XYZ file of N, CA and C in Angstrom:
222
model
N -115.482 -63.316 -5.642
C -114.237 -63.757 -6.217
C -113.307 -62.561 -6.370
N -112.108 -62.704 -5.846
C -111.134 -61.629 -5.895
C -110.472 -61.575 -7.266
N -110.394 -60.402 -7.851
C -109.764 -60.245 -9.167
C -108.362 -59.678 -8.993
N -107.524 -60.418 -8.260
C -106.163 -59.986 -7.972
C -105.203 -61.085 -8.391
N -104.115 -60.714 -9.042
C -103.088 -61.674 -9.445
C -102.377 -62.182 -8.192
N -102.267 -63.510 -8.052
C -101.622 -64.101 -6.886
C -100.106 -63.933 -6.915
N -99.519 -63.562 -8.047
C -98.067 -63.431 -8.156
C -97.637 -61.986 -7.924
N -98.168 -61.059 -8.716
C -97.696 -59.669 -8.647
C -98.658 -58.741 -7.906
N -99.878 -59.195 -7.615
C -100.827 -58.365 -6.879
C -101.582 -57.370 -7.736
N -101.498 -57.506 -9.054
C -102.220 -56.590 -9.940
C -103.715 -56.725 -9.695
N -104.412 -55.588 -9.623
C -105.847 -55.603 -9.353
C -106.555 -54.576 -10.223
N -107.893 -54.549 -10.184
C -108.617 -53.606 -11.042
C -108.275 -52.154 -10.714
N -108.279 -51.322 -11.754
C -108.092 -49.885 -11.575
C -109.354 -49.184 -12.061
N -109.606 -47.990 -11.537
C -110.819 -47.263 -11.894
C -110.462 -46.002 -12.661
N -111.448 -45.522 -13.391
C -111.275 -44.304 -14.162
C -112.602 -43.896 -14.755
N -112.555 -43.089 -15.798
C -113.771 -42.625 -16.454
C -113.852 -43.164 -17.872
N -115.073 -43.496 -18.266
C -115.355 -43.780 -19.666
C -115.858 -42.463 -20.248
N -115.209 -41.970 -21.280
C -115.532 -40.647 -21.812
C -116.187 -40.805 -23.178
N -117.409 -40.299 -23.310
C -118.132 -40.388 -24.575
C -117.689 -39.260 -25.511
N -118.201 -39.312 -26.721
C -117.876 -38.279 -27.703
C -118.354 -36.907 -27.232
N -119.446 -36.878 -26.458
C -119.976 -35.614 -25.934
C -119.295 -35.218 -24.624
N -118.206 -35.917 -24.271
C -117.413 -35.649 -23.070
C -118.190 -35.907 -21.783
N -119.193 -36.792 -21.854
C -119.840 -37.246 -20.624
C -118.932 -38.286 -19.989
N -118.822 -38.240 -18.666
C -117.924 -39.157 -17.971
C -118.712 -40.047 -17.026
N -118.499 -41.348 -17.156
C -119.098 -42.315 -16.238
C -117.982 -43.204 -15.709
N -118.160 -43.643 -14.471
C -117.138 -44.485 -13.844
C -117.057 -45.839 -14.526
N -115.844 -46.390 -14.607
C -115.669 -47.739 -15.127
C -114.435 -48.359 -14.492
N -114.275 -49.675 -14.657
C -113.124 -50.401 -14.115
C -112.397 -51.123 -15.238
N -111.076 -51.133 -15.162
C -110.263 -51.949 -16.049
C -109.800 -53.145 -15.237
N -110.117 -54.343 -15.721
C -109.801 -55.561 -14.989
C -108.532 -56.203 -15.546
N -107.707 -56.795 -14.680
C -106.533 -57.514 -15.184
C -106.959 -58.788 -15.889
N -106.172 -59.219 -16.860
C -106.472 -60.434 -17.611
C -105.950 -61.626 -16.809
N -106.806 -62.175 -15.937
C -106.405 -63.262 -15.052
C -106.765 -64.609 -15.651
N -105.872 -65.571 -15.469
C -106.088 -66.945 -15.918
C -105.914 -67.856 -14.711
N -106.772 -68.883 -14.613
C -106.597 -69.883 -13.556
C -105.668 -70.965 -14.089
N -104.494 -71.082 -13.487
C -103.511 -72.052 -13.965
C -103.049 -72.927 -12.806
N -102.609 -74.145 -13.161
C -102.015 -75.050 -12.191
C -100.528 -74.732 -12.130
N -100.046 -74.438 -10.923
C -98.682 -73.969 -10.728
C -97.940 -74.948 -9.825
N -96.687 -75.235 -10.183
C -95.858 -76.081 -9.324
C -95.304 -75.217 -8.197
N -95.514 -75.652 -6.941
C -95.056 -74.898 -5.780
C -93.604 -75.243 -5.472
N -93.002 -74.501 -4.545
C -91.605 -74.729 -4.179
C -91.416 -76.091 -3.515
N -92.453 -76.578 -2.824
C -92.354 -77.872 -2.143
C -92.584 -79.046 -3.088
N -92.871 -78.759 -4.354
C -93.065 -79.822 -5.337
C -94.517 -80.168 -5.595
N -95.432 -79.563 -4.866
C -96.853 -79.824 -5.067
C -97.415 -78.996 -6.203
N -98.710 -79.188 -6.432
C -99.397 -78.442 -7.484
C -100.536 -77.661 -6.842
N -100.660 -76.391 -7.226
C -101.680 -75.517 -6.660
C -102.313 -74.722 -7.790
N -103.609 -74.470 -7.690
C -104.297 -73.666 -8.691
C -104.264 -72.211 -8.241
N -103.815 -71.320 -9.145
C -103.691 -69.908 -8.811
C -104.296 -69.052 -9.909
N -104.651 -67.812 -9.533
C -105.083 -66.823 -10.516
C -103.883 -65.941 -10.836
N -103.444 -65.986 -12.106
C -102.223 -65.305 -12.514
C -102.537 -64.428 -13.716
N -102.024 -63.195 -13.723
C -102.246 -62.318 -14.874
C -101.362 -62.773 -16.033
N -101.763 -62.420 -17.228
C -101.063 -62.891 -18.422
C -99.661 -62.306 -18.539
N -99.419 -61.137 -17.965
C -98.064 -60.586 -18.029
C -97.104 -61.407 -17.166
N -97.577 -61.967 -16.056
C -96.735 -62.847 -15.236
C -96.492 -64.167 -15.958
N -97.500 -64.675 -16.654
C -97.320 -65.906 -17.420
C -96.308 -65.702 -18.537
N -96.396 -64.572 -19.214
C -95.520 -64.302 -20.352
C -94.074 -64.105 -19.913
N -93.864 -63.505 -18.736
C -92.504 -63.241 -18.261
C -91.936 -64.400 -17.448
N -92.646 -65.544 -17.401
C -92.190 -66.757 -16.707
C -91.883 -66.517 -15.235
N -92.728 -65.743 -14.554
C -92.547 -65.531 -13.119
C -92.993 -66.751 -12.316
N -93.740 -67.652 -12.939
C -94.198 -68.868 -12.275
C -93.860 -70.062 -13.149
N -93.851 -71.241 -12.544
C -93.615 -72.474 -13.294
C -94.928 -73.230 -13.385
N -95.465 -73.340 -14.600
C -96.710 -74.068 -14.781
C -96.472 -75.547 -14.532
N -97.450 -76.195 -13.906
C -97.354 -77.630 -13.651
C -97.523 -78.375 -14.964
N -96.869 -79.529 -15.117
C -97.046 -80.303 -16.351
C -98.470 -80.819 -16.454
N -98.907 -81.046 -17.690
C -100.255 -81.552 -17.916
C -100.393 -82.947 -17.337
N -101.590 -83.221 -16.824
C -101.869 -84.568 -16.334
C -102.080 -85.475 -17.525
N -101.515 -86.661 -17.490
C -101.725 -87.590 -18.600
C -103.086 -88.245 -18.434
N -103.814 -88.391 -19.525
C -105.155 -88.973 -19.484
C -105.156 -90.415 -19.032
N -104.090 -91.174 -19.329
C -104.028 -92.583 -18.950
C -103.953 -92.730 -17.432
N -103.207 -91.859 -16.770
C -103.066 -91.959 -15.322
C -104.359 -91.571 -14.615
N -105.096 -90.626 -15.162
C -106.336 -90.176 -14.545
C -107.428 -91.221 -14.739
N -107.505 -91.825 -15.929
C -108.577 -92.765 -16.239
C -108.258 -94.205 -15.851
N -107.083 -94.470 -15.304
C -106.683 -95.840 -14.993
C -107.470 -96.411 -13.820
N -107.942 -95.528 -12.909
C -108.601 -95.980 -11.681
C -109.913 -96.561 -11.925
């Protein structure tokens, strides 16, 4: 599973975890990705992985919630 934001392309970065004794071990910082239903330009709905900073800045339009009556009517 790719840990990349589908909107801005944010991905994990690497660095060192530094202990009190100044020992350094490799570590990764992961973006805070959420799987959300997004309304596409053509009017459809698509599930995407979007970082929380893109959600907060309204770079995408979230799809409206599905009503339970329409889903359970069948």
